[in-house]
Tab-separated table of N, CA and C and ligand atoms in Angstrom:
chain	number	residue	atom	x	y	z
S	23	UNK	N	-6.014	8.388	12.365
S	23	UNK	CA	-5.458	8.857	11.098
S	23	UNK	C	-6.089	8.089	9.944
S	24	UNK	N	-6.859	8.686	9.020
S	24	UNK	CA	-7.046	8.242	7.635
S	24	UNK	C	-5.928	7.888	6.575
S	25	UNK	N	-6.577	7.173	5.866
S	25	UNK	CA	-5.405	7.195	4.791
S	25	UNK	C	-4.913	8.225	3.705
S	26	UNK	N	-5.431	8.797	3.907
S	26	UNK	CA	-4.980	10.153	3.393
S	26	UNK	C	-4.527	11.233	3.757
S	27	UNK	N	-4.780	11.469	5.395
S	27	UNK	CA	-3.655	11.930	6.361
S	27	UNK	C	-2.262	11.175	6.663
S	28	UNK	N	-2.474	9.965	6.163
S	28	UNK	CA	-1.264	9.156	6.234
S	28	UNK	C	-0.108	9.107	4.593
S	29	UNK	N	-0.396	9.356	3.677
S	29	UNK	CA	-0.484	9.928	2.578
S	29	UNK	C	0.461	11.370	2.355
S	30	UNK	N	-0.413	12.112	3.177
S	30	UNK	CA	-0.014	13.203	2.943
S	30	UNK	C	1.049	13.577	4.084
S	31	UNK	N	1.167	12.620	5.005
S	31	UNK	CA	2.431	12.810	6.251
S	31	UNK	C	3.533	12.083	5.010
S	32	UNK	N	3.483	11.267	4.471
S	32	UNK	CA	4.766	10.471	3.749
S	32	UNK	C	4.939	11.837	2.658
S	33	UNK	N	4.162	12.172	2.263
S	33	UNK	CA	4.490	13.661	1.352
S	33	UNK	C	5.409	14.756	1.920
S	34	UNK	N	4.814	14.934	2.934
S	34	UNK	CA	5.819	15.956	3.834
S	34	UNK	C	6.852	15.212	4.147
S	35	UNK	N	7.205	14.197	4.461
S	35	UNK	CA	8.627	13.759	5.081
S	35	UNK	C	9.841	13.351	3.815
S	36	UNK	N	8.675	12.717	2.557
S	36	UNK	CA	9.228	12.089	1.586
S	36	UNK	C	9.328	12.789	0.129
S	37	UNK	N	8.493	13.799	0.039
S	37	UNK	CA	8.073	13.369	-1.618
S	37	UNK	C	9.606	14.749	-2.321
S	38	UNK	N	10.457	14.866	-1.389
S	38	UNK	CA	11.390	16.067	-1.963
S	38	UNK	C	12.144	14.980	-2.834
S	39	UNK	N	12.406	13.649	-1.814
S	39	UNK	CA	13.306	12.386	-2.445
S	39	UNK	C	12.711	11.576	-3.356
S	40	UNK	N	11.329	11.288	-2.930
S	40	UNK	CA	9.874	10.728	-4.281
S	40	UNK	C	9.976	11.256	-5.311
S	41	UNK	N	10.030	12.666	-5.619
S	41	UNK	CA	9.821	12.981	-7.448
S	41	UNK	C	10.958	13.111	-7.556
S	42	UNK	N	12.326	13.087	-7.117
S	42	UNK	CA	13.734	13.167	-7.884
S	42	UNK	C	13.415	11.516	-8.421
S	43	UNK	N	12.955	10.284	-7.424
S	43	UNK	CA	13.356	8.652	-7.950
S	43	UNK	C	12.516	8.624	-8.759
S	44	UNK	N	11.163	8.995	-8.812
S	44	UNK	CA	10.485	9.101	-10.003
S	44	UNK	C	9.792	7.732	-9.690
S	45	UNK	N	8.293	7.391	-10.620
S	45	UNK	CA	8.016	6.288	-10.301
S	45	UNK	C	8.394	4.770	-10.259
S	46	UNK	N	9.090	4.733	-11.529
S	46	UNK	CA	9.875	3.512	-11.362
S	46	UNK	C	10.782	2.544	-10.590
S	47	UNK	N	11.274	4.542	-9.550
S	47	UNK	CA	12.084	3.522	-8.798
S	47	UNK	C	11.999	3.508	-7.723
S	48	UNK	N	10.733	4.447	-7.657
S	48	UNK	CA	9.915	3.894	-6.214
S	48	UNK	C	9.273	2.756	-6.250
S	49	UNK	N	8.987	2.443	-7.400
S	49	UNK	CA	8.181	1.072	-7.499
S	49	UNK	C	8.846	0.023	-7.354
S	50	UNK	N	10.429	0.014	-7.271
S	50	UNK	CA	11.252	-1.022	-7.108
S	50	UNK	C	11.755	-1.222	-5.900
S	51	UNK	N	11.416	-0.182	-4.769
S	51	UNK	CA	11.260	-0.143	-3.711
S	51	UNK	C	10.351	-0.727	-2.838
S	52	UNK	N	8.814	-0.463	-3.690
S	52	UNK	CA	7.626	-1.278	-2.854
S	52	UNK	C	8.077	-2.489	-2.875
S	53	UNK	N	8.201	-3.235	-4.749
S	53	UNK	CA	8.272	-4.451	-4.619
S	53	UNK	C	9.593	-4.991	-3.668
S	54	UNK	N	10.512	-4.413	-3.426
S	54	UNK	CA	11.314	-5.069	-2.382
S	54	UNK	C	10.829	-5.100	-0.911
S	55	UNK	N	10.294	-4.099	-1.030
S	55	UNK	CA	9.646	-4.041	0.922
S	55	UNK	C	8.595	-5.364	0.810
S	56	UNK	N	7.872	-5.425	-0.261
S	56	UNK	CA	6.892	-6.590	-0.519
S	56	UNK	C	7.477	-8.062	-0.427
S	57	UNK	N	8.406	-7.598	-0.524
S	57	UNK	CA	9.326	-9.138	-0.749
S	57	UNK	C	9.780	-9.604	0.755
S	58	UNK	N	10.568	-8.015	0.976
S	58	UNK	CA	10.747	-8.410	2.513
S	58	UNK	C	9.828	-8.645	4.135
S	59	UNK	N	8.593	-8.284	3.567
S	59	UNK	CA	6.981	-8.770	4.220
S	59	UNK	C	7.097	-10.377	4.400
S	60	UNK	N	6.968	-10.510	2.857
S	60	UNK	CA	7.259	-12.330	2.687
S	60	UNK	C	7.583	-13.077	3.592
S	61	UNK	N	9.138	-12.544	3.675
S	61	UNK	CA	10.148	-13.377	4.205
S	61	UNK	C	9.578	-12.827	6.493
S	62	UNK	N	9.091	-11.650	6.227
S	62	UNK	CA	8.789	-11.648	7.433
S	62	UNK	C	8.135	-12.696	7.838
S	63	UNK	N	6.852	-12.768	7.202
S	63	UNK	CA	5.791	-13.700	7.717
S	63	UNK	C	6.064	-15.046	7.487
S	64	UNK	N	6.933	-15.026	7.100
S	64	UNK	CA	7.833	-16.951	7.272
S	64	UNK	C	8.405	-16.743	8.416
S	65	UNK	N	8.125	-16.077	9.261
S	65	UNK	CA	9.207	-16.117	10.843
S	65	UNK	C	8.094	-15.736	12.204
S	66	UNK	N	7.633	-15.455	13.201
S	66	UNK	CA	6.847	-15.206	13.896
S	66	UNK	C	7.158	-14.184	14.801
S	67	UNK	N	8.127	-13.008	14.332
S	67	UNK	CA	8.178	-11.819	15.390
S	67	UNK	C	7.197	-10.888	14.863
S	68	UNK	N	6.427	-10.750	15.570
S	68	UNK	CA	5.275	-10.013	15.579
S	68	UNK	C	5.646	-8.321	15.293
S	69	UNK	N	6.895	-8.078	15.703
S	69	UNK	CA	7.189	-6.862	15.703
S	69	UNK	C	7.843	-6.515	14.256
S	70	UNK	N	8.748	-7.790	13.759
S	70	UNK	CA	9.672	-7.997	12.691
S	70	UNK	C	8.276	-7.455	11.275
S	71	UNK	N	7.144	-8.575	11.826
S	71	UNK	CA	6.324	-8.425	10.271
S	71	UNK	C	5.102	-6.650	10.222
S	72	UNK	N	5.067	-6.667	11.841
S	72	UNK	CA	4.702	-4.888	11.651
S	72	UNK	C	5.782	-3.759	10.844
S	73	UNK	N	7.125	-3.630	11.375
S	73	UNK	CA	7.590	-3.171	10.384
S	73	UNK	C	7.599	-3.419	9.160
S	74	UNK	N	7.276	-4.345	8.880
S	74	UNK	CA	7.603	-4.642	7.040
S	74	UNK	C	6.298	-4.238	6.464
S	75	UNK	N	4.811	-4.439	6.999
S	75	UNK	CA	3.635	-3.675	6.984
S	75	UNK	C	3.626	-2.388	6.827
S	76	UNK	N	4.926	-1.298	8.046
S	76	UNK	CA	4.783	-0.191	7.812
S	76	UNK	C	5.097	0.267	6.139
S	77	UNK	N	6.420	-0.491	6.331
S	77	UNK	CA	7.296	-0.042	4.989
S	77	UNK	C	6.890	-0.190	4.044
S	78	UNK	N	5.595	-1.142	3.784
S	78	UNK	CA	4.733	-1.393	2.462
S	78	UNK	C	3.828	-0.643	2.337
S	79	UNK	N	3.091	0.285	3.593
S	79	UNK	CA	2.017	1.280	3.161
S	79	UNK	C	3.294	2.686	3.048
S	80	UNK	N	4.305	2.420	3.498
S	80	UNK	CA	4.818	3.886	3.068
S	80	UNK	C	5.337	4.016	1.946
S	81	UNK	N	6.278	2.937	1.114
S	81	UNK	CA	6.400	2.937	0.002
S	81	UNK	C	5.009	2.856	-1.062
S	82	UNK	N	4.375	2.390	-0.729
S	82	UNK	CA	2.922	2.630	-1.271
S	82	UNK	C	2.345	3.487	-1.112
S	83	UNK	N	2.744	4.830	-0.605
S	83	UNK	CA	1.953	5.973	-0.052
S	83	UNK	C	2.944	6.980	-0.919
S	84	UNK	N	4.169	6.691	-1.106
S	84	UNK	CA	5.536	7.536	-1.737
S	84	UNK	C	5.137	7.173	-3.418
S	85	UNK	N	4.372	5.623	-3.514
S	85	UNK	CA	4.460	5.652	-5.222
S	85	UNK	C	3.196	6.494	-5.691
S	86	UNK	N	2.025	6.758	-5.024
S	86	UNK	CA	0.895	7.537	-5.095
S	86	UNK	C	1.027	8.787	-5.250
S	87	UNK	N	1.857	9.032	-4.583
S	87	UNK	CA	2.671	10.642	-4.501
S	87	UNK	C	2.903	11.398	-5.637
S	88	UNK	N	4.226	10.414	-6.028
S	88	UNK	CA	4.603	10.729	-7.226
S	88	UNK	C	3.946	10.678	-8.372
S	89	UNK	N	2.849	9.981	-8.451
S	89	UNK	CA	1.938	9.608	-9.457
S	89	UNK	C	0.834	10.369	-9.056
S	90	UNK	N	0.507	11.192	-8.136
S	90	UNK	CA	-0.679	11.943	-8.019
S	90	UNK	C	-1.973	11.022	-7.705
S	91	UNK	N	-1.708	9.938	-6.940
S	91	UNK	CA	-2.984	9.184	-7.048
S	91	UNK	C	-3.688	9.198	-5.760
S	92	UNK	N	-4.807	9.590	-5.052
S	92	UNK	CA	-5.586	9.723	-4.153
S	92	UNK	C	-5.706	8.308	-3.193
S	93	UNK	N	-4.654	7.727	-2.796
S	93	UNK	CA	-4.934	6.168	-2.390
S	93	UNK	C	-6.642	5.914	-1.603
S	94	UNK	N	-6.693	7.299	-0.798
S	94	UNK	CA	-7.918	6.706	0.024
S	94	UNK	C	-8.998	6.696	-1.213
S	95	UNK	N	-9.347	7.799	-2.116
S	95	UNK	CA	-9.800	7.683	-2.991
S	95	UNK	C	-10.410	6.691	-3.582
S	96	UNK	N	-8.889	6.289	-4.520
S	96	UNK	CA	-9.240	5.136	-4.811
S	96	UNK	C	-9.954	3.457	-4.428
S	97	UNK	N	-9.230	3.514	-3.093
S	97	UNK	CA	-9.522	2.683	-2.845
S	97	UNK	C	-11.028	2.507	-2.013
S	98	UNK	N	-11.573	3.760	-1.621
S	98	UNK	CA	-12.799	3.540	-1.575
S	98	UNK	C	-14.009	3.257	-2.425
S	99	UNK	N	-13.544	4.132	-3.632
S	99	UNK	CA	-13.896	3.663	-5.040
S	99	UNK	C	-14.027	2.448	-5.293
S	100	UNK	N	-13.222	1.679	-4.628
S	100	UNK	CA	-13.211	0.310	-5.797
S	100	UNK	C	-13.973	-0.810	-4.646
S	101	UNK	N	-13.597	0.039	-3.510
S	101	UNK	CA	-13.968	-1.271	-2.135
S	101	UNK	C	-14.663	-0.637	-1.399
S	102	UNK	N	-16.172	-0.321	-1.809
S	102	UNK	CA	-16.995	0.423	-1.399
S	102	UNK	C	-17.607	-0.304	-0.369
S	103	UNK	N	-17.197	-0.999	0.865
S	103	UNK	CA	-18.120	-1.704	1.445
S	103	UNK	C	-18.699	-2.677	0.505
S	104	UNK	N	-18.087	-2.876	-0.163
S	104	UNK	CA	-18.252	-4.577	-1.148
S	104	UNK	C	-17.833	-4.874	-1.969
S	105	UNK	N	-17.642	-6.524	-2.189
S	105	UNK	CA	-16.350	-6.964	-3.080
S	105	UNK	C	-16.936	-6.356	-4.494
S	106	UNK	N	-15.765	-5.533	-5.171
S	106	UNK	CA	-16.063	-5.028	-6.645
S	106	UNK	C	-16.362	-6.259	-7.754
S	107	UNK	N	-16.296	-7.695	-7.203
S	107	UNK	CA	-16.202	-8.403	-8.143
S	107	UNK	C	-18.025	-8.732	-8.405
S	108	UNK	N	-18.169	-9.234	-7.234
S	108	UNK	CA	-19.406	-9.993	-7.044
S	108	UNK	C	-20.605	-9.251	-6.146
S	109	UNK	N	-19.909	-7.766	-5.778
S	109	UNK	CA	-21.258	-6.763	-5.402
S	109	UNK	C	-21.542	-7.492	-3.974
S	110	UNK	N	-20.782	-7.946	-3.266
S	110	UNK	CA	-21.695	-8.522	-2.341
S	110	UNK	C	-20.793	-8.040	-0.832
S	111	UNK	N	-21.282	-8.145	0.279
S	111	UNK	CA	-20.494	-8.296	1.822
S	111	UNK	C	-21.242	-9.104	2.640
S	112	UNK	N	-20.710	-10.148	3.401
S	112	UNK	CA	-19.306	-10.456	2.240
S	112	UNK	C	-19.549	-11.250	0.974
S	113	UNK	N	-18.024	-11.241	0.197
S	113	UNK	CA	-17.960	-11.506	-0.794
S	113	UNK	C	-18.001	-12.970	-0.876
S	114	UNK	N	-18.944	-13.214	-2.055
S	114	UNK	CA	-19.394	-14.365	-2.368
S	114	UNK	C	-19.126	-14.915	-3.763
S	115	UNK	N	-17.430	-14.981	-4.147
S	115	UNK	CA	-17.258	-15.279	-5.761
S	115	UNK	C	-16.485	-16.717	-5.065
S	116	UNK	N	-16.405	-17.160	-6.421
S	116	UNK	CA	-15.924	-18.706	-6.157
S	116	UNK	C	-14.874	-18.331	-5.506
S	117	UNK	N	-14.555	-19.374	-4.652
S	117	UNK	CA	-13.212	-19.599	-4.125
S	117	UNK	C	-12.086	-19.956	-5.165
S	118	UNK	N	-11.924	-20.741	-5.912
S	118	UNK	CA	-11.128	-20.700	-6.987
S	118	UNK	C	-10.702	-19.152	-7.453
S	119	UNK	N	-11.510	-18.363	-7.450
S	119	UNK	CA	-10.798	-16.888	-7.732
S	119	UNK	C	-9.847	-16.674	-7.030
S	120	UNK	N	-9.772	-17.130	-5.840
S	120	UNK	CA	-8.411	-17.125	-4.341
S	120	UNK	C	-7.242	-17.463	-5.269
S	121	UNK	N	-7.061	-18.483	-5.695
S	121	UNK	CA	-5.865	-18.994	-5.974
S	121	UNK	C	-5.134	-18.333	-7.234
S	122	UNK	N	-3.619	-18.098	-6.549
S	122	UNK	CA	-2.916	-17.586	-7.388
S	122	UNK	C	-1.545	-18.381	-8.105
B	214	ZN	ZN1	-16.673	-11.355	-4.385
């Protein structure tokens, strides 16, 4: 499955409930599934932090939706087989760019 067959399965299951929440409050959804990733990967059930993985590409697949945005698209666009920053594979920008 591509990401855009994956995309368009969260469309069919989701997007009747996606454009009533509208983007905002799907977006308050990712960031909680994002949150609850977090707290996964502070623990070591392997199974615990796959679900929270799922729930972050599906809420991320539900905010695209609603917003009309092509995720595979995009993101091939930007991560064309090399870092968009520094043109290179692999990517070769300072390490200091890492830190957040
Ligand atoms: Zn780079």
């Amino acid at each position: 499955m591509y990401i855009r067959e994956f995309q368009e399965m969260m469309e069919r299951i989701y997007s009747h409930r996606d454009l009533k929440r509208g983007a905002n409050g799907t977006y308050r959804w990712l960031k909680e599934e994002i949150e609850e990733l977090g707290e996964a990967i502070q623990g070591e059930d392997k199974r615990i932090i796959e679900d929270e993985f799922a729930d972050v590409i599906a809420w991320l697949a539900s905010l695209a939706n609603v917003l009309e945005i092509d995720l595979e698209k995009s993101a091939i666009r930007k991560y064309n087989d090399r870092c968009p920053k520094c043109r290179t594979s692999p990517c070769k920008c300072p390490s200091e760019i890492d830190a957040v």
